[in-house]
Short mmCIF file of C-alpha atoms and ligand atoms in Angstrom, two decimals:
data_model
loop_
_atom_site.label_atom_id
_atom_site.label_comp_id
_atom_site.label_asym_id
_atom_site.label_seq_id
_atom_site.Cartn_x
_atom_site.Cartn_y
_atom_site.Cartn_z
CA MET A 1 -122.23 7.16 -10.34
CA ILE A 2 -122.86 6.20 -6.70
CA VAL A 3 -125.19 8.20 -5.03
CA THR A 4 -125.21 8.82 -1.03
CA LEU A 5 -127.71 9.91 1.54
CA THR A 6 -127.07 10.89 5.04
CA PRO A 7 -130.07 11.51 6.88
CA ASN A 8 -128.48 13.08 9.89
CA PRO A 9 -125.19 14.88 8.37
CA SER A 10 -122.45 16.64 11.03
CA LEU A 11 -119.80 18.94 11.00
CA ASP A 12 -117.10 17.03 12.64
CA ARG A 13 -115.26 18.88 15.33
CA ALA A 14 -111.91 17.23 16.77
CA LEU A 15 -109.65 18.14 19.94
CA GLU A 16 -106.29 16.93 20.32
CA VAL A 17 -105.46 16.25 24.03
CA ASP A 18 -102.43 14.81 25.84
CA ARG A 19 -104.62 12.59 27.77
CA LEU A 20 -108.64 12.88 28.68
CA GLU A 21 -109.13 13.71 32.09
CA VAL A 22 -112.85 13.16 32.66
CA GLY A 23 -114.39 15.76 35.53
CA GLU A 24 -111.66 18.13 34.72
CA VAL A 25 -110.57 21.16 32.39
CA ASN A 26 -108.59 19.82 29.70
CA ARG A 27 -106.77 21.93 27.35
CA ALA A 28 -106.51 20.83 23.68
CA HIS A 29 -103.28 21.44 21.80
CA GLY A 30 -105.27 20.99 18.49
CA GLY A 31 -108.13 20.50 16.27
CA HIS A 32 -109.96 20.00 13.03
CA LEU A 33 -113.18 20.82 11.40
CA HIS A 34 -114.88 18.40 8.60
CA PRO A 35 -117.63 17.86 6.66
CA GLY A 36 -119.05 14.42 8.41
CA GLY A 37 -121.65 12.13 8.34
CA LYS A 38 -121.17 8.71 7.07
CA GLY A 39 -122.56 8.68 3.47
CA ILE A 40 -121.02 12.02 3.26
CA ASN A 41 -117.62 10.76 3.99
CA VAL A 42 -118.07 8.14 1.06
CA SER A 43 -118.65 10.59 -1.14
CA ARG A 44 -115.73 12.49 -0.17
CA VAL A 45 -113.83 9.44 -0.15
CA LEU A 46 -115.22 8.72 -3.77
CA VAL A 47 -114.11 11.98 -4.97
CA ARG A 48 -110.82 11.66 -3.91
CA HIS A 49 -110.49 8.53 -5.64
CA GLY A 50 -112.11 9.77 -9.15
CA VAL A 51 -115.50 7.79 -8.85
CA PRO A 52 -118.44 9.66 -9.78
CA THR A 53 -120.89 10.79 -6.94
CA LEU A 54 -123.63 12.74 -5.22
CA ALA A 55 -124.21 13.26 -1.74
CA VAL A 56 -127.93 13.84 -0.56
CA LEU A 57 -128.22 15.55 2.52
CA PRO A 58 -130.62 17.51 4.98
CA THR A 59 -129.11 20.65 5.98
CA GLY A 60 -130.18 23.62 8.21
CA GLY A 61 -128.94 26.75 9.84
CA ALA A 62 -125.54 28.22 9.67
CA ASP A 63 -123.98 24.73 10.05
CA GLY A 64 -125.67 23.42 7.87
CA ALA A 65 -124.69 26.22 4.97
CA ARG A 66 -120.84 25.78 6.48
CA LEU A 67 -121.06 21.81 5.89
CA VAL A 68 -122.45 22.08 2.15
CA GLU A 69 -119.78 24.93 1.31
CA MET A 70 -117.21 22.89 2.88
CA LEU A 71 -117.78 19.71 0.23
CA ALA A 72 -118.02 22.32 -2.41
CA GLU A 73 -114.51 23.62 -1.52
CA ILE A 74 -113.13 19.72 -2.18
CA ASP A 75 -115.81 18.86 -5.12
CA VAL A 76 -117.99 16.78 -3.63
CA PRO A 77 -121.52 17.37 -5.51
CA THR A 78 -124.49 17.72 -3.09
CA LEU A 79 -128.06 17.97 -3.32
CA ALA A 80 -129.19 19.46 0.09
CA VAL A 81 -132.59 19.55 1.26
CA PRO A 82 -133.32 22.61 3.51
CA LEU A 83 -134.26 21.91 7.09
CA ALA A 84 -136.12 25.07 9.87
CA ASP A 85 -133.96 23.28 12.39
CA GLN A 86 -129.93 23.17 12.85
CA THR A 87 -127.29 20.63 11.55
CA ARG A 88 -125.73 19.19 14.29
CA SER A 89 -121.69 19.14 15.18
CA ASN A 90 -120.39 16.15 16.48
CA LEU A 91 -117.20 16.25 18.73
CA THR A 92 -114.26 13.68 18.70
CA ILE A 93 -111.53 14.10 21.24
CA VAL A 94 -108.46 12.24 20.57
CA GLU A 95 -105.57 11.21 23.02
CA SER A 96 -101.83 11.09 22.06
CA SER A 97 -102.05 7.20 22.68
CA GLY A 98 -104.73 6.95 19.99
CA VAL A 99 -107.68 6.31 22.37
CA THR A 100 -110.38 8.49 20.55
CA THR A 101 -113.93 9.37 22.60
CA LYS A 102 -116.91 10.20 20.70
CA ILE A 103 -119.97 12.38 21.30
CA ASN A 104 -122.45 12.00 18.76
CA ALA A 105 -125.16 14.86 19.32
CA PRO A 106 -128.87 13.51 18.33
CA GLY A 107 -128.99 15.98 15.33
CA PRO A 108 -132.14 18.08 14.23
CA ARG A 109 -135.69 16.96 14.43
CA LEU A 110 -137.29 16.62 11.22
CA THR A 111 -140.89 17.35 10.80
CA PRO A 112 -142.89 15.07 8.22
CA ASP A 113 -142.91 17.24 5.10
CA GLU A 114 -138.85 17.67 5.40
CA VAL A 115 -138.63 14.14 5.75
CA ASP A 116 -141.13 13.30 2.64
CA ALA A 117 -138.84 16.21 0.61
CA LEU A 118 -135.99 14.13 1.42
CA LEU A 119 -137.25 10.93 -0.16
CA ALA A 120 -138.50 12.71 -2.90
CA ALA A 121 -134.65 14.40 -3.66
CA LEU A 122 -133.31 10.70 -3.51
CA GLU A 123 -135.95 9.67 -5.59
CA THR A 124 -135.20 12.41 -8.32
CA GLN A 125 -131.66 10.99 -8.13
CA LEU A 126 -132.85 7.02 -8.19
CA ARG A 127 -134.53 7.84 -11.40
CA THR A 128 -131.23 8.34 -13.23
CA GLN A 129 -130.36 4.65 -12.30
CA PRO A 130 -127.21 5.19 -10.46
CA GLY A 131 -124.94 2.34 -10.09
CA ALA A 132 -125.35 2.23 -6.50
CA LEU A 133 -127.18 4.09 -3.07
CA VAL A 134 -125.16 4.16 -0.20
CA CYS A 135 -127.37 5.29 3.10
CA ALA A 136 -125.62 5.23 6.05
CA GLY A 137 -125.71 6.50 9.48
CA SER A 138 -128.02 7.51 12.50
CA LEU A 139 -131.47 8.83 11.66
CA PRO A 140 -132.23 12.21 12.54
CA LEU A 141 -135.36 13.05 15.38
CA GLY A 142 -138.67 12.88 13.37
CA ALA A 143 -137.67 10.54 10.87
CA PRO A 144 -139.77 6.72 11.76
CA GLU A 145 -137.74 3.82 12.29
CA THR A 146 -138.89 2.52 8.76
CA PHE A 147 -137.20 4.92 6.75
CA PHE A 148 -134.68 2.78 5.51
CA VAL A 149 -137.18 0.18 4.55
CA GLN A 150 -138.64 3.14 2.50
CA VAL A 151 -135.83 3.75 1.07
CA ALA A 152 -135.23 0.30 0.04
CA GLY A 153 -138.34 0.05 -1.17
CA LEU A 154 -137.45 3.22 -3.59
CA ALA A 155 -134.17 1.91 -4.39
CA ALA A 156 -136.06 -1.52 -5.46
CA ARG A 157 -138.74 0.52 -7.66
CA TYR A 158 -135.65 1.88 -9.72
CA GLY A 159 -133.47 -1.19 -10.03
CA VAL A 160 -130.74 0.56 -7.84
CA PRO A 161 -128.66 -1.83 -5.59
CA PHE A 162 -128.99 -0.67 -2.04
CA ILE A 163 -125.99 -0.62 0.20
CA LEU A 164 -126.99 0.31 4.15
CA ASP A 165 -124.18 1.04 6.83
CA THR A 166 -126.51 2.09 9.68
CA SER A 167 -127.07 0.78 13.77
CA GLY A 168 -129.58 -0.13 16.12
CA VAL A 169 -133.79 -0.54 15.30
CA PRO A 170 -133.35 1.13 11.89
CA LEU A 171 -130.85 -1.87 10.85
CA THR A 172 -132.79 -4.35 12.41
CA ARG A 173 -136.08 -2.65 10.40
CA ALA A 174 -134.17 -2.49 7.12
CA VAL A 175 -132.70 -6.36 7.62
CA ARG A 176 -136.27 -7.49 8.72
CA GLN A 177 -137.99 -5.82 5.35
CA GLY A 178 -134.71 -7.58 2.98
CA GLY A 179 -134.01 -6.15 -0.64
CA LEU A 180 -130.32 -5.17 -0.03
CA THR A 181 -127.04 -5.74 -2.03
CA LEU A 182 -124.28 -5.17 1.19
CA VAL A 183 -124.42 -4.39 4.59
CA LYS A 184 -121.82 -2.74 6.65
CA PRO A 185 -121.60 -3.28 10.57
CA ASN A 186 -118.91 -3.10 12.85
CA ASP A 187 -118.87 -6.39 15.10
CA GLU A 188 -120.50 -4.61 17.76
CA GLU A 189 -123.43 -3.23 15.31
CA LEU A 190 -123.63 -7.21 13.99
CA ALA A 191 -123.71 -8.17 17.52
CA GLU A 192 -126.65 -5.79 18.44
CA LEU A 193 -128.42 -7.06 15.45
CA VAL A 194 -128.37 -10.73 16.24
CA GLY A 195 -128.60 -10.27 19.49
CA ARG A 196 -125.62 -12.39 20.98
CA GLU A 197 -121.98 -11.81 21.70
CA LEU A 198 -119.43 -12.42 18.94
CA THR A 199 -115.88 -13.66 19.87
CA THR A 200 -114.68 -15.73 17.62
CA VAL A 201 -114.80 -15.89 13.07
CA GLY A 202 -117.12 -18.68 13.31
CA ASP A 203 -119.56 -16.47 15.75
CA VAL A 204 -119.18 -13.40 13.04
CA VAL A 205 -119.63 -15.42 10.03
CA ASP A 206 -122.71 -17.09 11.29
CA ALA A 207 -124.38 -13.86 12.30
CA ALA A 208 -123.35 -12.42 8.63
CA ARG A 209 -124.54 -15.92 7.07
CA GLU A 210 -128.03 -15.13 9.17
CA VAL A 211 -128.44 -11.34 7.87
CA ILE A 212 -127.75 -13.12 4.34
CA ALA A 213 -130.49 -15.58 4.52
CA ALA A 214 -132.45 -12.40 5.74
CA CYS A 215 -131.88 -9.52 3.48
CA THR A 216 -128.53 -9.26 1.54
CA ARG A 217 -126.00 -10.68 -0.49
CA ALA A 218 -123.20 -9.75 1.19
CA VAL A 219 -121.94 -8.26 4.56
CA LEU A 220 -118.83 -6.44 5.44
CA VAL A 221 -117.74 -6.42 9.06
CA SER A 222 -114.87 -4.13 10.49
CA LEU A 223 -113.11 -5.50 13.56
CA GLY A 224 -111.36 -2.06 14.03
CA ALA A 225 -107.63 -2.95 14.89
CA HIS A 226 -108.42 -6.59 13.59
CA GLY A 227 -109.05 -5.84 10.32
CA ALA A 228 -112.29 -6.99 8.25
CA LEU A 229 -114.26 -9.96 7.19
CA LEU A 230 -116.62 -10.01 4.49
CA VAL A 231 -119.35 -12.91 3.91
CA LEU A 232 -120.92 -14.01 0.71
CA ALA A 233 -123.35 -16.79 0.57
CA ASP A 234 -120.44 -18.83 -0.94
CA GLY A 235 -117.46 -18.07 0.83
CA VAL A 236 -115.90 -15.80 3.56
CA TRP A 237 -112.62 -13.75 3.39
CA TRP A 238 -110.53 -12.05 6.11
CA ALA A 239 -108.05 -9.28 5.62
CA GLY A 240 -106.28 -7.14 8.18
CA GLY A 241 -102.66 -6.19 8.65
CA PRO A 242 -100.02 -4.98 11.72
CA PRO A 243 -102.03 -2.90 13.92
CA LEU A 244 -101.64 0.97 13.94
CA VAL A 245 -101.98 3.67 16.43
CA PRO A 246 -104.32 5.68 15.26
CA LEU A 247 -104.29 9.68 14.96
CA SER A 248 -108.19 9.50 14.57
CA THR A 249 -110.63 6.29 13.92
CA VAL A 250 -113.40 8.66 13.05
CA GLY A 251 -114.25 7.97 9.36
CA ALA A 252 -112.12 4.65 9.13
CA GLY A 253 -115.56 2.59 8.92
CA ASP A 254 -116.66 4.91 5.81
CA SER A 255 -113.47 4.87 4.38
CA THR A 256 -113.25 0.96 4.40
CA LEU A 257 -116.96 0.94 2.58
CA ALA A 258 -115.93 3.77 0.05
CA GLY A 259 -112.70 1.40 -0.31
CA PHE A 260 -114.88 -1.54 -1.49
CA LEU A 261 -116.93 0.17 -3.76
CA THR A 262 -113.81 1.74 -5.58
CA ALA A 263 -112.37 -2.01 -6.20
CA ASP A 264 -112.57 -4.42 -8.63
CA GLY A 265 -111.85 -7.79 -8.92
CA SER A 266 -112.21 -10.93 -6.32
CA PRO A 267 -113.98 -10.42 -3.19
CA GLY A 268 -110.86 -11.00 -1.80
CA ASP A 269 -108.90 -8.27 -3.88
CA ARG A 270 -112.08 -5.81 -2.91
CA LEU A 271 -111.73 -6.51 0.78
CA ARG A 272 -107.64 -6.22 0.73
CA THR A 273 -108.54 -2.58 -0.89
CA ALA A 274 -111.49 -2.02 1.94
CA VAL A 275 -109.13 -2.68 4.56
CA ALA A 276 -105.95 -1.00 3.18
CA PHE A 277 -108.83 2.52 3.24
CA GLY A 278 -109.66 1.90 6.78
CA ARG A 279 -106.15 1.50 7.65
CA ALA A 280 -104.67 4.69 5.57
CA ALA A 281 -108.04 6.70 7.46
CA VAL A 282 -106.75 6.14 10.92
CA LEU A 283 -103.80 7.90 10.31
CA LEU A 284 -105.36 10.79 9.56
CA PRO A 285 -106.53 13.39 11.90
CA GLY A 286 -109.91 14.50 12.63
CA THR A 287 -112.45 12.77 9.77
CA ALA A 288 -109.63 13.35 7.00
CA VAL A 289 -110.35 10.72 4.10
CA PRO A 290 -107.40 9.15 2.21
CA ASP A 291 -105.87 10.09 -0.71
CA PRO A 292 -104.54 7.35 -3.27
CA THR A 293 -100.99 8.28 -2.12
CA ASP A 294 -102.17 6.88 1.44
CA ILE A 295 -103.44 3.64 0.26
CA ASP A 296 -100.78 0.74 1.07
CA LEU A 297 -102.44 -2.23 -0.48
CA ASP A 298 -98.79 -4.29 0.35
CA ALA A 299 -99.59 -3.89 4.21
CA VAL A 300 -102.64 -5.94 4.05
CA ARG A 301 -102.89 -9.81 4.08
CA VAL A 302 -105.76 -11.68 3.10
CA VAL A 303 -106.79 -15.58 4.22
CA GLU A 304 -109.67 -16.96 2.56
CA ASN A 305 -112.07 -19.13 4.86
CA PRO A 306 -110.10 -18.00 7.90
CA ASP A 307 -110.25 -20.59 10.92
CA PRO A 308 -113.59 -19.92 12.42
CA ARG A 309 -112.64 -20.94 15.79
CA LEU A 310 -109.81 -17.96 15.95
CA ALA A 311 -110.61 -15.18 18.57
CA LEU A 312 -111.17 -12.05 16.47
CA LYS A 313 -108.91 -10.18 19.11
CA GLU A 314 -106.05 -13.01 17.65
CA LEU A 315 -106.77 -11.68 14.16
N1 LIG B 1 -105.89 0.74 15.21
C1 LIG B 1 -106.27 0.05 14.10
N2 LIG B 1 -105.19 -0.23 13.52
C2 LIG B 1 -105.31 -0.92 12.44
N3 LIG B 1 -106.15 -0.75 11.42
C3 LIG B 1 -107.34 0.48 12.12
C4 LIG B 1 -107.58 0.54 13.61
N4 LIG B 1 -108.40 0.99 13.79
C5 LIG B 1 -109.52 0.76 12.39
N5 LIG B 1 -108.63 0.02 11.48
C6 LIG B 1 -109.32 -0.04 10.13
O1 LIG B 1 -110.03 0.81 9.71
C7 LIG B 1 -111.44 0.30 9.63
C8 LIG B 1 -112.79 0.60 10.14
O2 LIG B 1 -112.65 0.52 11.55
P1 LIG B 1 -113.62 0.26 12.50
O3 LIG B 1 -113.60 0.75 13.95
O4 LIG B 1 -114.45 -1.33 12.71
O5 LIG B 1 -115.34 0.81 11.90
P2 LIG B 1 -116.38 1.80 12.16
O6 LIG B 1 -115.69 2.94 12.56
O7 LIG B 1 -117.14 1.66 11.16
O8 LIG B 1 -116.85 1.10 14.04
C9 LIG B 1 -111.07 -1.58 10.12
O9 LIG B 1 -111.39 -2.54 9.10
C10 LIG B 1 -109.41 -1.80 9.78
O10 LIG B 1 -109.07 -1.85 8.58
O1 LIG B 2 -124.79 9.09 12.20
P1 LIG B 2 -123.77 8.77 13.56
O2 LIG B 2 -124.09 7.38 13.74
O3 LIG B 2 -124.31 9.50 14.78
O4 LIG B 2 -122.38 9.16 13.28
C1 LIG B 2 -121.95 10.01 12.78
C2 LIG B 2 -120.53 10.09 12.93
O5 LIG B 2 -119.99 9.26 12.21
C3 LIG B 2 -118.76 9.60 11.47
O6 LIG B 2 -119.63 9.54 9.84
C4 LIG B 2 -117.77 8.79 11.17
O7 LIG B 2 -118.01 7.33 11.07
P2 LIG B 2 -117.04 6.07 11.05
O8 LIG B 2 -116.17 6.39 12.41
O9 LIG B 2 -118.07 4.91 11.29
O10 LIG B 2 -116.52 5.98 10.01
C5 LIG B 2 -118.39 11.10 11.44
O11 LIG B 2 -118.57 11.52 10.54
C6 LIG B 2 -119.95 11.43 11.94
O12 LIG B 2 -119.71 12.39 12.90
#
């Protein structure tokens, strides 16, 4: 059983346009509505691939109720903590070329009691000793910057491996505190975390090793069209395939993480699966998540100890 926590879930709305004209009236020729938020997307993928999961999330207002209904319709078990404020909607605009523009709302403001209720709900699940806890996405207003530090403390108390996919100050605070099993940044989030530009494979590996020294056993760095790198204390693997023209990149990182969690075997095999899931996600519209039939492991090449001098763009 994998428990996910999404502190700031969303109803994801996607609109398809030929070309986005900023400052003009744009007419969409298609649209999609999906339940969203990073932990929720991980749970959605896990359900599709037969892995038991439960999504913990705060919800408020009509959109919050709709989100829980949509998750029930696709058999994603949820533990929803009620909020006085409204669940957010995030908007994605996808151009025919595949260029994706995302506008993420800040989300509701949680009261201190609601933050405590969310942590208490999570603790009820951690007591059952799930196989892992995945915390993912941004924090809503009102949640302290140390929210994930508190979550790490709870996970440690119950001996549950803690996997984190977030960014900015909440990521920095969690990394400083330690006690993580896996961190999943993209290259930009990792660059922000270590405070320098990352242009080569060696740059990413050095940055990931700093993160390992500080707080975690593994770092899975997604690189958009250039695949992903998995860095452990004793090894580095890259996996990727031919670039794709995305239908929507929203949820690709979440599918990547879910793919890694579904996979068994060697680190290279698990990375291959992760990248195959991410690639499958970009070929689906909106925040749709891949089915087993969408996954093409053969399209993904894995390289152990990739050349550190290679530019990320050359991968
Ligand atoms: N244009 C693309 N072509 C092929 N694969 C892609 C493309 N964009 C994303 N992916 C796949 O999706 C994964 C996650 O994408 P990325 O943008 O790095 O995640 P995030 O959403 O976390 O920023 C990548 O590791 C890659 O496997
Ligand atoms: O919590 P954040 O950082 O605002 O991100 C939330 C958004 O990210 C998503 O989870 C997609 O994430 P990825 O594209 O990184 O996989 C959307 O479903 C959601 O709208």
